[in-house]
PDB file of C-alpha atoms and ligand atoms in Angstrom:
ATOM      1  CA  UNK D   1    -126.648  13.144 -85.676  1.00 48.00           C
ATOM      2  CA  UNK D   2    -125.147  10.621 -88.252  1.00 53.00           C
ATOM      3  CA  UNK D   3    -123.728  12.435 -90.766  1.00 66.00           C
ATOM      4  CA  UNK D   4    -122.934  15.361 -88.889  1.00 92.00           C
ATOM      5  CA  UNK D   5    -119.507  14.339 -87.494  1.00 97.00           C
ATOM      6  CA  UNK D   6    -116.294  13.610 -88.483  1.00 98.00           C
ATOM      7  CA  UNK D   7    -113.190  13.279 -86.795  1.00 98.00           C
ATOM      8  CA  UNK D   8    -110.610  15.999 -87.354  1.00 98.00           C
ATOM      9  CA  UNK D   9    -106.901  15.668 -86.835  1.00 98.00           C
ATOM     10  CA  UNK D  10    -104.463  17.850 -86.817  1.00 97.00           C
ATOM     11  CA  UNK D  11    -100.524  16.477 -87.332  1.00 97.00           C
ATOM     12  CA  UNK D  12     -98.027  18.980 -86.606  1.00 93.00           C
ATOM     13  CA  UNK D  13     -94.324  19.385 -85.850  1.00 87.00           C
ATOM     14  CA  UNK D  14     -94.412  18.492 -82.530  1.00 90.00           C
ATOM     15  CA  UNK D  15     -98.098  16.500 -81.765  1.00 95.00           C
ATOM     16  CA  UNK D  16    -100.743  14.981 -83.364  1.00 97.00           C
ATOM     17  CA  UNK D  17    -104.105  16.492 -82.338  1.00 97.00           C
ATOM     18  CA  UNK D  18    -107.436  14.776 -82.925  1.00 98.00           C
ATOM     19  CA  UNK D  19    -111.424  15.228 -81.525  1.00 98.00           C
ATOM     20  CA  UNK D  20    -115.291  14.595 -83.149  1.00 98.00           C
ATOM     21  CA  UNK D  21    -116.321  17.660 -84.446  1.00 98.00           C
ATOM     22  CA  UNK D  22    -120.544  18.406 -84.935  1.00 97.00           C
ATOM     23  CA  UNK D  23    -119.370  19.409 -88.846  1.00 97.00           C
ATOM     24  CA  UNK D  24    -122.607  21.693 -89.219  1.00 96.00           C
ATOM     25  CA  UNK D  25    -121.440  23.593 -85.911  1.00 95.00           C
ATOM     26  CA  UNK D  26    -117.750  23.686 -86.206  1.00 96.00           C
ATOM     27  CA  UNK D  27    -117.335  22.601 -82.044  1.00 96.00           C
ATOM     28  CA  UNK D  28    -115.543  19.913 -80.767  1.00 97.00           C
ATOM     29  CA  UNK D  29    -117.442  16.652 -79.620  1.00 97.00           C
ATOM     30  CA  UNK D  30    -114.931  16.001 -76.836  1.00 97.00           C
ATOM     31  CA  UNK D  31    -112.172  17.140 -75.276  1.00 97.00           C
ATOM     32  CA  UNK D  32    -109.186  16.681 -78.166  1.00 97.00           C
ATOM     33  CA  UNK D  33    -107.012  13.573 -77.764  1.00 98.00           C
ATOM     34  CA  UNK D  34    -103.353  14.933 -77.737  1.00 97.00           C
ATOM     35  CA  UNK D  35    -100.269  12.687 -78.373  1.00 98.00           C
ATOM     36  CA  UNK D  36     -96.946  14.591 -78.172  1.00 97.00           C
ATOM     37  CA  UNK D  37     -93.958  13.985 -80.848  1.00 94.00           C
ATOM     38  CA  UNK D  38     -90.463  14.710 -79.359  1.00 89.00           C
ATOM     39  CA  UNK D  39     -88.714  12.064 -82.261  1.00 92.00           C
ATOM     40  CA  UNK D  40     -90.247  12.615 -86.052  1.00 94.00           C
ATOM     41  CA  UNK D  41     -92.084   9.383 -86.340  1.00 97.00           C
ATOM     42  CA  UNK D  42     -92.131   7.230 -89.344  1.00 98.00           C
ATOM     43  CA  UNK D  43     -95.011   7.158 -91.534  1.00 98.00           C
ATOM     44  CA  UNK D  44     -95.986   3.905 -90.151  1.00 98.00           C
ATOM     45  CA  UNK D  45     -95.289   4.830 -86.356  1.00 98.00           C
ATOM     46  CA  UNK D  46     -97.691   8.159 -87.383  1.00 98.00           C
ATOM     47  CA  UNK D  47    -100.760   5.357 -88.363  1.00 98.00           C
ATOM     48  CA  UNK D  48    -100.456   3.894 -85.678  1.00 98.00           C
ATOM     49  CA  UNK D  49    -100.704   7.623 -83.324  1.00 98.00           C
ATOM     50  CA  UNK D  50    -103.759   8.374 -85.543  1.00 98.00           C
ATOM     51  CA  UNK D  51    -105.145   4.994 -84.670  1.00 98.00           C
ATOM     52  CA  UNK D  52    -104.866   5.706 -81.450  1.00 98.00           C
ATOM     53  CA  UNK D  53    -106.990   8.758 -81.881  1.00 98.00           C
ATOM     54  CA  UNK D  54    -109.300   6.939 -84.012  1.00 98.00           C
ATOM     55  CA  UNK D  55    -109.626   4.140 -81.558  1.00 98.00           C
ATOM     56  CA  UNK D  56    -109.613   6.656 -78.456  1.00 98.00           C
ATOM     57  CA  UNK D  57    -113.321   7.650 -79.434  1.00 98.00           C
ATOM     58  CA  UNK D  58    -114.263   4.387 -80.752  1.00 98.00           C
ATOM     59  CA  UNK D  59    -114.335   6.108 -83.967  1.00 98.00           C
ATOM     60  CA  UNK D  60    -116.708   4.449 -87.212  1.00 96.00           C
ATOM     61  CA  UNK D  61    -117.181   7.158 -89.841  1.00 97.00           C
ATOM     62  CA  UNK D  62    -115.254   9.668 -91.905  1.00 98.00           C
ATOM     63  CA  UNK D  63    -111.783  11.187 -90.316  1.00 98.00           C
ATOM     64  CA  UNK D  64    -110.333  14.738 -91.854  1.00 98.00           C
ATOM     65  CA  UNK D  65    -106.443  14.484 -91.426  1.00 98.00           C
ATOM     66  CA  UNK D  66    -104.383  17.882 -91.852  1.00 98.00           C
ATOM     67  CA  UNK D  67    -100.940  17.243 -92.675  1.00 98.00           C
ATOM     68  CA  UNK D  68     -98.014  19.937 -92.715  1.00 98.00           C
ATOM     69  CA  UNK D  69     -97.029  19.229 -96.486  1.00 98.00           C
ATOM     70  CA  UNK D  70     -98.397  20.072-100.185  1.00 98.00           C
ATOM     71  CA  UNK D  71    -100.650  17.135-100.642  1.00 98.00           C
ATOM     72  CA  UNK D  72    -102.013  16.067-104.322  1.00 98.00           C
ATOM     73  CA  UNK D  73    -104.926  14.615-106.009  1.00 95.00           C
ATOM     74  CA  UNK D  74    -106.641  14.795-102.414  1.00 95.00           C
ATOM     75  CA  UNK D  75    -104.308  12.104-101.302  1.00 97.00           C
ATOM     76  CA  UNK D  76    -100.781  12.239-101.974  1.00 98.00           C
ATOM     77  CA  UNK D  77     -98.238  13.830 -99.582  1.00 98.00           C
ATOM     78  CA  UNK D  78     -95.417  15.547-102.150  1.00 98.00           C
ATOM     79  CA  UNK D  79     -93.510  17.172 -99.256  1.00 98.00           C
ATOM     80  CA  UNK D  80     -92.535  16.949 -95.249  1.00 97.00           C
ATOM     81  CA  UNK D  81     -90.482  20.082 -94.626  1.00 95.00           C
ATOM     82  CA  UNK D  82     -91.121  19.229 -90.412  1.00 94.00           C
ATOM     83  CA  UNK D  83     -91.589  15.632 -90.150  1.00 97.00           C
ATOM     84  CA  UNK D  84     -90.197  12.126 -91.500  1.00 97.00           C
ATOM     85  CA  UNK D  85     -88.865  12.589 -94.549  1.00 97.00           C
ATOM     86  CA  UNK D  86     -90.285   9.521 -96.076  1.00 98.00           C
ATOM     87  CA  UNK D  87     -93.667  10.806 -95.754  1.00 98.00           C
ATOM     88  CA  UNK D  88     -92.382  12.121 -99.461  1.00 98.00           C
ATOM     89  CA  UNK D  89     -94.680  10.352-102.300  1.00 98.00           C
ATOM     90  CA  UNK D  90     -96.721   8.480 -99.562  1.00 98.00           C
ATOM     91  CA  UNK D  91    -100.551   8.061-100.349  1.00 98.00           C
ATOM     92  CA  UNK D  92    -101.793   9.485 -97.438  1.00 98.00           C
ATOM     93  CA  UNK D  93    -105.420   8.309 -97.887  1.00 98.00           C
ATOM     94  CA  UNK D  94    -103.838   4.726 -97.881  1.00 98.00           C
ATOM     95  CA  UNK D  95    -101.489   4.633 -95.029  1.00 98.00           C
ATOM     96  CA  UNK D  96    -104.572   6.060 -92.993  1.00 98.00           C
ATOM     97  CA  UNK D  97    -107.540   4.685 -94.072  1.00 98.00           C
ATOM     98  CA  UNK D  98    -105.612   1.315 -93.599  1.00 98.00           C
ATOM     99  CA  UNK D  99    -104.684   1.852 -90.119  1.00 98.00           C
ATOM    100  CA  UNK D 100    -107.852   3.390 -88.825  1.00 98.00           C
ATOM    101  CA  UNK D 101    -110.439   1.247 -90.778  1.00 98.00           C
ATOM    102  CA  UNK D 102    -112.135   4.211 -91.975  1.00 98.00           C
ATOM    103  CA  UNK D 103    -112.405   6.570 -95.060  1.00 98.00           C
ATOM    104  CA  UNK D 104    -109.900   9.408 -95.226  1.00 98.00           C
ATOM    105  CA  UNK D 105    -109.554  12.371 -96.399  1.00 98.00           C
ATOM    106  CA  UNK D 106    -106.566  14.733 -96.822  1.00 98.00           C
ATOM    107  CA  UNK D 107    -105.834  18.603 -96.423  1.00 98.00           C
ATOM    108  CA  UNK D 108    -102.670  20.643 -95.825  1.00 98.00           C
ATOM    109  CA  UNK D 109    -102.807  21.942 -92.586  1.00 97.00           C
ATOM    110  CA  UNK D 110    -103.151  25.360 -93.180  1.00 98.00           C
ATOM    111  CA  UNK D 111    -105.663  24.627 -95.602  1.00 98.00           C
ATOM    112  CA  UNK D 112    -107.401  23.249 -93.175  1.00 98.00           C
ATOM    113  CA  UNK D 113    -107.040  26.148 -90.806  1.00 98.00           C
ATOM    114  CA  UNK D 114    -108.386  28.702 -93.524  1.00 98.00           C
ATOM    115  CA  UNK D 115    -111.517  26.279 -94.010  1.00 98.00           C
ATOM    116  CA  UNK D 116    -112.295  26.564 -90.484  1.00 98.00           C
ATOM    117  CA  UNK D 117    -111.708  30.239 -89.875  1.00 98.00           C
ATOM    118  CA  UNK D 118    -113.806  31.403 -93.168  1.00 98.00           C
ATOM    119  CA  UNK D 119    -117.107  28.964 -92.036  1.00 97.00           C
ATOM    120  CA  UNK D 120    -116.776  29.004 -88.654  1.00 97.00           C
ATOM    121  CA  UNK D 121    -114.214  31.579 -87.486  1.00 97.00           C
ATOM    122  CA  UNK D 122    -112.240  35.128 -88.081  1.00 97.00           C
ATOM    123  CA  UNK D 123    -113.344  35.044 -91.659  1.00 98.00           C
ATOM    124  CA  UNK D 124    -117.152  33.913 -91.418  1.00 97.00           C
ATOM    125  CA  UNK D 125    -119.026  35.837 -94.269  1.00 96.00           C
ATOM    126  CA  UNK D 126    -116.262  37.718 -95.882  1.00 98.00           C
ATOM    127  CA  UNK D 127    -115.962  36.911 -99.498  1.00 98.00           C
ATOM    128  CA  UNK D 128    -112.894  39.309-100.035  1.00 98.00           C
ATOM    129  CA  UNK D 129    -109.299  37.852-100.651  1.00 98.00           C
ATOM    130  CA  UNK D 130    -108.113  36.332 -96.880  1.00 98.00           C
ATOM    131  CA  UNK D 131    -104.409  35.632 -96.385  1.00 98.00           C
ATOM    132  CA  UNK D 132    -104.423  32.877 -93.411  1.00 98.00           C
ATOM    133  CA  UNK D 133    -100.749  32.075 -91.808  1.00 98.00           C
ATOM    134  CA  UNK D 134    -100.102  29.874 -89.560  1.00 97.00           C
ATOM    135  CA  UNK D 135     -97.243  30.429 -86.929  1.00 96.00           C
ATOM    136  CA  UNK D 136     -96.131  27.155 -85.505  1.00 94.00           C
ATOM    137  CA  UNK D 137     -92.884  24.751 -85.906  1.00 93.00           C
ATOM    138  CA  UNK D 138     -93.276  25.291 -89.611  1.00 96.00           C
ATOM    139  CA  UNK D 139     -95.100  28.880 -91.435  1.00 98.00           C
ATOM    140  CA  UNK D 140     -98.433  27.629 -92.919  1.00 98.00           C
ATOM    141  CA  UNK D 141    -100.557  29.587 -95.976  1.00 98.00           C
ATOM    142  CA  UNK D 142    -103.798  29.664 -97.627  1.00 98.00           C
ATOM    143  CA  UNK D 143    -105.740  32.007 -99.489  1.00 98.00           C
ATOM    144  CA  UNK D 144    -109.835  32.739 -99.686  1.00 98.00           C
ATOM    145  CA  UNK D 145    -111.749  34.132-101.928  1.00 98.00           C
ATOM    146  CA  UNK D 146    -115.363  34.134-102.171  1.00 96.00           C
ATOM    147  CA  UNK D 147    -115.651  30.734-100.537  1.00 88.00           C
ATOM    148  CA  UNK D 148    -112.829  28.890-101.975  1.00 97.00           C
ATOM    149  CA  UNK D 149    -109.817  27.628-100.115  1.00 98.00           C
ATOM    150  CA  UNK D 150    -106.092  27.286-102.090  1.00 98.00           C
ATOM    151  CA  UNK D 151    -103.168  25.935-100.152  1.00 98.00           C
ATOM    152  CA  UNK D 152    -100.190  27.998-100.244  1.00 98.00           C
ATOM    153  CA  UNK D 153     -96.589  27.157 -98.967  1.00 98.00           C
ATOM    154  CA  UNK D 154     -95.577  30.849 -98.681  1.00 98.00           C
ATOM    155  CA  UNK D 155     -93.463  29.607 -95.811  1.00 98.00           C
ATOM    156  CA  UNK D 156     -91.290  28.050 -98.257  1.00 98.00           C
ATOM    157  CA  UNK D 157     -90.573  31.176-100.311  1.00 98.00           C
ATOM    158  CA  UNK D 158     -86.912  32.271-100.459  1.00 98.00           C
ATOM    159  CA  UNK D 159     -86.385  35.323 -98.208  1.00 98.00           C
ATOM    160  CA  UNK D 160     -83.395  36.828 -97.330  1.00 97.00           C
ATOM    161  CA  UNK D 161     -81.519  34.106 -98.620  1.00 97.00           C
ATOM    162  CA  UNK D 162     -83.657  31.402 -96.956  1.00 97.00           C
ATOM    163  CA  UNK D 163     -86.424  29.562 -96.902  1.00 97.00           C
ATOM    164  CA  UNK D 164     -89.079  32.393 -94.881  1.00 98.00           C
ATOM    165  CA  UNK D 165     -90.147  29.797 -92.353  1.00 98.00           C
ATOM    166  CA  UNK D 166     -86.445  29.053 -91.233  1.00 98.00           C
ATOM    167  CA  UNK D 167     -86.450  32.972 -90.287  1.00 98.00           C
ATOM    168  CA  UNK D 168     -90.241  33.717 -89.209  1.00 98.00           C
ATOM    169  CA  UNK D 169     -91.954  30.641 -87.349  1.00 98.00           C
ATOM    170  CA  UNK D 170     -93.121  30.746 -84.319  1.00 97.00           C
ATOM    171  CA  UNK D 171     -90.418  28.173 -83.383  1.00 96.00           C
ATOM    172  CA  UNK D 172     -87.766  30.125 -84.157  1.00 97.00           C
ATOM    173  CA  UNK D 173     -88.682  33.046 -81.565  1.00 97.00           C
ATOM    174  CA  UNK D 174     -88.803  30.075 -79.046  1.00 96.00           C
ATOM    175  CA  UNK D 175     -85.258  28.040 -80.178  1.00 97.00           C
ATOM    176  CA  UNK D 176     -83.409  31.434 -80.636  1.00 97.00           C
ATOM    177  CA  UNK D 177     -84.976  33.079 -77.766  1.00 97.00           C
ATOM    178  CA  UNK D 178     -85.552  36.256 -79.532  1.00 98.00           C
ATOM    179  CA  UNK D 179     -87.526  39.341 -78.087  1.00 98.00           C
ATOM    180  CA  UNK D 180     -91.421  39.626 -79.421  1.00 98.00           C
ATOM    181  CA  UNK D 181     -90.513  42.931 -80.578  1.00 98.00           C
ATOM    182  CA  UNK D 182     -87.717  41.694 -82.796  1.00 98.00           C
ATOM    183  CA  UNK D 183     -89.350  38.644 -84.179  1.00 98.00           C
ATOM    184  CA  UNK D 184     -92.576  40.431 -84.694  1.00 98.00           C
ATOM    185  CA  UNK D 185     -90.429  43.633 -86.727  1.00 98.00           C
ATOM    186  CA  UNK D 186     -89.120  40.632 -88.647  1.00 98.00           C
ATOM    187  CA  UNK D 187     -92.384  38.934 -88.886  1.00 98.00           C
ATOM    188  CA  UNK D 188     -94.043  42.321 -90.412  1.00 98.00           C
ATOM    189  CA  UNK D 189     -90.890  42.876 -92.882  1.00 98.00           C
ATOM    190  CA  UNK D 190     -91.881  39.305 -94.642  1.00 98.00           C
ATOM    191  CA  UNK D 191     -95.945  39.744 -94.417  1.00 98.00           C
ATOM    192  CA  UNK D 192     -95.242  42.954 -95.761  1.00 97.00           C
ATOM    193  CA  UNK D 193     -93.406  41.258 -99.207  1.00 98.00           C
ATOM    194  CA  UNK D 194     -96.823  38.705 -99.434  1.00 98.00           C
ATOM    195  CA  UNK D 195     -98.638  41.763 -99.056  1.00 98.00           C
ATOM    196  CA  UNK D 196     -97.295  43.756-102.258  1.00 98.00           C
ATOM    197  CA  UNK D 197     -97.864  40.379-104.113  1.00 98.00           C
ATOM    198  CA  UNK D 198    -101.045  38.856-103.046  1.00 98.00           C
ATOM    199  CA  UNK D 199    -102.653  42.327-101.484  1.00 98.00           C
ATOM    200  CA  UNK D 200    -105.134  40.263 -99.340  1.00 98.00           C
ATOM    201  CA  UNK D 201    -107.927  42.402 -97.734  1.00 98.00           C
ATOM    202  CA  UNK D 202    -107.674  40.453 -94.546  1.00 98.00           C
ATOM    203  CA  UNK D 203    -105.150  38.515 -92.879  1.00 98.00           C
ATOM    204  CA  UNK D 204    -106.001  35.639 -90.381  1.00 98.00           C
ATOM    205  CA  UNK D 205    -102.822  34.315 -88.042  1.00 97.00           C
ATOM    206  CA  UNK D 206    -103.390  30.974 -86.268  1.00 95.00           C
ATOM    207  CA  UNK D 207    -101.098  28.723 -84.533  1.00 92.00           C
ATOM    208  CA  UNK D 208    -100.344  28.679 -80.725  1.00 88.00           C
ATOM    209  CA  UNK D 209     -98.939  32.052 -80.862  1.00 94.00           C
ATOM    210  CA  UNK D 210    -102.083  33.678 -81.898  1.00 93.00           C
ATOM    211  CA  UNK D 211    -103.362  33.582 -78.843  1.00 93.00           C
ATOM    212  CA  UNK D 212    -100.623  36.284 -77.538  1.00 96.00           C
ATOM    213  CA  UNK D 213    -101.605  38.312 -80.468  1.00 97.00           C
ATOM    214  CA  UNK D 214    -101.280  41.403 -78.607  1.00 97.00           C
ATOM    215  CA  UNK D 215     -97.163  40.333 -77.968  1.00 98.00           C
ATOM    216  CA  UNK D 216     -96.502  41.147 -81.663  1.00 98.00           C
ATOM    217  CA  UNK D 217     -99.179  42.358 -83.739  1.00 98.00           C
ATOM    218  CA  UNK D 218     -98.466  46.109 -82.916  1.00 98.00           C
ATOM    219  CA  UNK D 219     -94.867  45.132 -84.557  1.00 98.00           C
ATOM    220  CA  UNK D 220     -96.428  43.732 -87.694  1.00 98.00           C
ATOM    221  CA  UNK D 221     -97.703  47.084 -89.884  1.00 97.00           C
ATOM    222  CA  UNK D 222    -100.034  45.340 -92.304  1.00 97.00           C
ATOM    223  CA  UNK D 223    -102.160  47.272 -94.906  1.00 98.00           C
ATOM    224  CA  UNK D 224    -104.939  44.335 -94.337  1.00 98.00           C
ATOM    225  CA  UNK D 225    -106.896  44.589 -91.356  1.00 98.00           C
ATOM    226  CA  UNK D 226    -104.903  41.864 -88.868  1.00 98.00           C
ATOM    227  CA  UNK D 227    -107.173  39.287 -86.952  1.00 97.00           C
ATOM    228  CA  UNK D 228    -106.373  36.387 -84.884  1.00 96.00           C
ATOM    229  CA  UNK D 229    -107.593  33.039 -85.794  1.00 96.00           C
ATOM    230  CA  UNK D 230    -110.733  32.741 -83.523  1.00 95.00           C
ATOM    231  CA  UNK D 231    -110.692  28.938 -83.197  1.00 91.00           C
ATOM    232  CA  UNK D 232    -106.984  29.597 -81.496  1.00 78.00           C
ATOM    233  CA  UNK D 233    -104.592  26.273 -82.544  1.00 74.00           C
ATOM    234  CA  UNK D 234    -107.972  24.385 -82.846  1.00 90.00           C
ATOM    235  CA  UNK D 235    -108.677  25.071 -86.434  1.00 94.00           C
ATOM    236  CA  UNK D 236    -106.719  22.514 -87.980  1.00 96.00           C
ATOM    237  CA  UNK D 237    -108.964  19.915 -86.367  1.00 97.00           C
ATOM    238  CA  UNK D 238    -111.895  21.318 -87.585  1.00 97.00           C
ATOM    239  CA  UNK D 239    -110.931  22.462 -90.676  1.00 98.00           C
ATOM    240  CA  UNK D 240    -110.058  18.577 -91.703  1.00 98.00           C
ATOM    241  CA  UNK D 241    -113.208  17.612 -90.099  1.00 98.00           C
ATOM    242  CA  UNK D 242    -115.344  19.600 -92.347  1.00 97.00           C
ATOM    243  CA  UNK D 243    -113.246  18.653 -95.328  1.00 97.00           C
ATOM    244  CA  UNK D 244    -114.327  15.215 -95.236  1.00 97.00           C
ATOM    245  CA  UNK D 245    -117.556  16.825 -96.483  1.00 95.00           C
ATOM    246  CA  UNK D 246    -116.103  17.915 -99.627  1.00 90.00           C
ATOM    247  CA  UNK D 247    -114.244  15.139-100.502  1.00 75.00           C
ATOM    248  CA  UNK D 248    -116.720  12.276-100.342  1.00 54.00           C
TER     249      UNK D 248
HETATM  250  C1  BGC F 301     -95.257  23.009 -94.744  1.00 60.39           C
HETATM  251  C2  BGC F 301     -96.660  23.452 -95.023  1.00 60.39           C
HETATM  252  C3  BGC F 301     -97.414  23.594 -93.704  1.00 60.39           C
HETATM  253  C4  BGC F 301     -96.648  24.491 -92.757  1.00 60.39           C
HETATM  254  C5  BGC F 301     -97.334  24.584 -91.397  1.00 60.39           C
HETATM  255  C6  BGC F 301     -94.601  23.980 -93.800  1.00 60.39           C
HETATM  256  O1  BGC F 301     -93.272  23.588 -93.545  1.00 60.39           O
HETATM  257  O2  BGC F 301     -94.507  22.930 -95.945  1.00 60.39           O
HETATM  258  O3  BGC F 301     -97.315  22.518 -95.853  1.00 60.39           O
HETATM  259  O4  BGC F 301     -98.704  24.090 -93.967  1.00 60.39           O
HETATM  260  O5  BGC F 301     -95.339  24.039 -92.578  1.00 60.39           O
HETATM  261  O6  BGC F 301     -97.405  23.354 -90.765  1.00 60.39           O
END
């Protein structure tokens, strides 16, 4: 079995998220370890939560860790949109291979998502162009094609005179209590504008939210055929688990 598994986690707006994943299956190990966020915690607080995890399944070998920013060279986290804003310029690979004791590697969340879905998931096989979005505190992208992952931060483009994510996230049909129907209209309006510019084939949404799919995707109108992530708001873990296979 050595060699096999990794541990994925998943930090997000408002938890981290971390479990063993068999990284030749795709399924979790063990139940996933989650440890909520209510206060943005500092880069060093956020070790020390991902040591937990680490320690939580007496963990020895290679961790995946999928982080809601544009990371660099593999390791570097350039922004923080949702969390502590001095995660900006931190060497992610560092900060967490320090605190955990074990090698690191580093993946934008979404990315991370989209590498799970397209091995594992919604997207297994297809080799056409894949839009993945992820619906959560923040708006996460990536595209595939033929087997290749590329972050995105679509959720950062300038729509209707502000950043999309600030208009579209999941969170914001929560915090401004609006109705499925009008969130999902509005939803559709923006995946529409990617649409004319990226014309994926197929579109993958993850998150929590994807697993009341049938809430909002008759509102959305796509020309790609519309899926829901199949591994739910799980990918992210095993997405960054597999990475670690890639990045050795
Ligand atoms: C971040 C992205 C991330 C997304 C989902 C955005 O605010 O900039 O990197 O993928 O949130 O967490």
């Amino acid at each position: 079995m050595s060699g096999m598994k990794a541990l994925g986690i998943d930090i997000g707006g408002s938890a981290l998220k971390g479990a063993p994943v068999n990284t030749r299956t795709g399924r979790l190990l063990a139940d996933r370890l989650r440890i909520a966020t209510p206060e943005p915690l500092s880069p060093l607080q956020m070790s020390r939560a991902v040591a937990r995890i680490a320690r939580h399944f007496h963990w020895r070998g290679p961790i995946g860790i999928g982080f809601p920013g544009a990371i660099e060279g593999g390791c570097r986290i350039m922004t923080s949109a949702n969390l502590h804003p001095k995660f900006v310029g931190v060497d992610g690979r560092k900060l967490f291979g320090r605190a955990t004791g074990c090698p690191v590697s580093m993946i934008n969340d979404a990315a991370a998502a989209a590498e799970a879905e397209m091995r594992f998931g919604a997207g297994r096989g297809f080799m056409g162009k894949t839009l993945l979005l992820t619906l959560g505190t923040g708006v996460g992208s990536a595209l595939a094609y033929q087997g290749v992952v590329v972050p995105l931060e679509l959720g950062h483009l300038p729509w209707r005179g502000r950043d999309a994510e600030d208009l579209v996230a999941a969170s914001v049909r929560e915090n401004q209590d609006l109705s499925w129907k009008k969130w999902g209209l509005r939803l559709g309006a923006f995946i529409q504008t990617l649409e004319s510019v990226l014309w994926p084939e197929l579109i993958i949404v993850g998150g929590g939210v994807s697993s009341k799919h049938e809430k909002f995707f008759k509102y959305l109108g796509t020309r790609a055929r519309l899926v829901p992530a199949e591994f739910l708001n799980q990918a992210g873990i095993v997405g960054a688990a597999i990475w670690t296979l890639s990045t050795k």
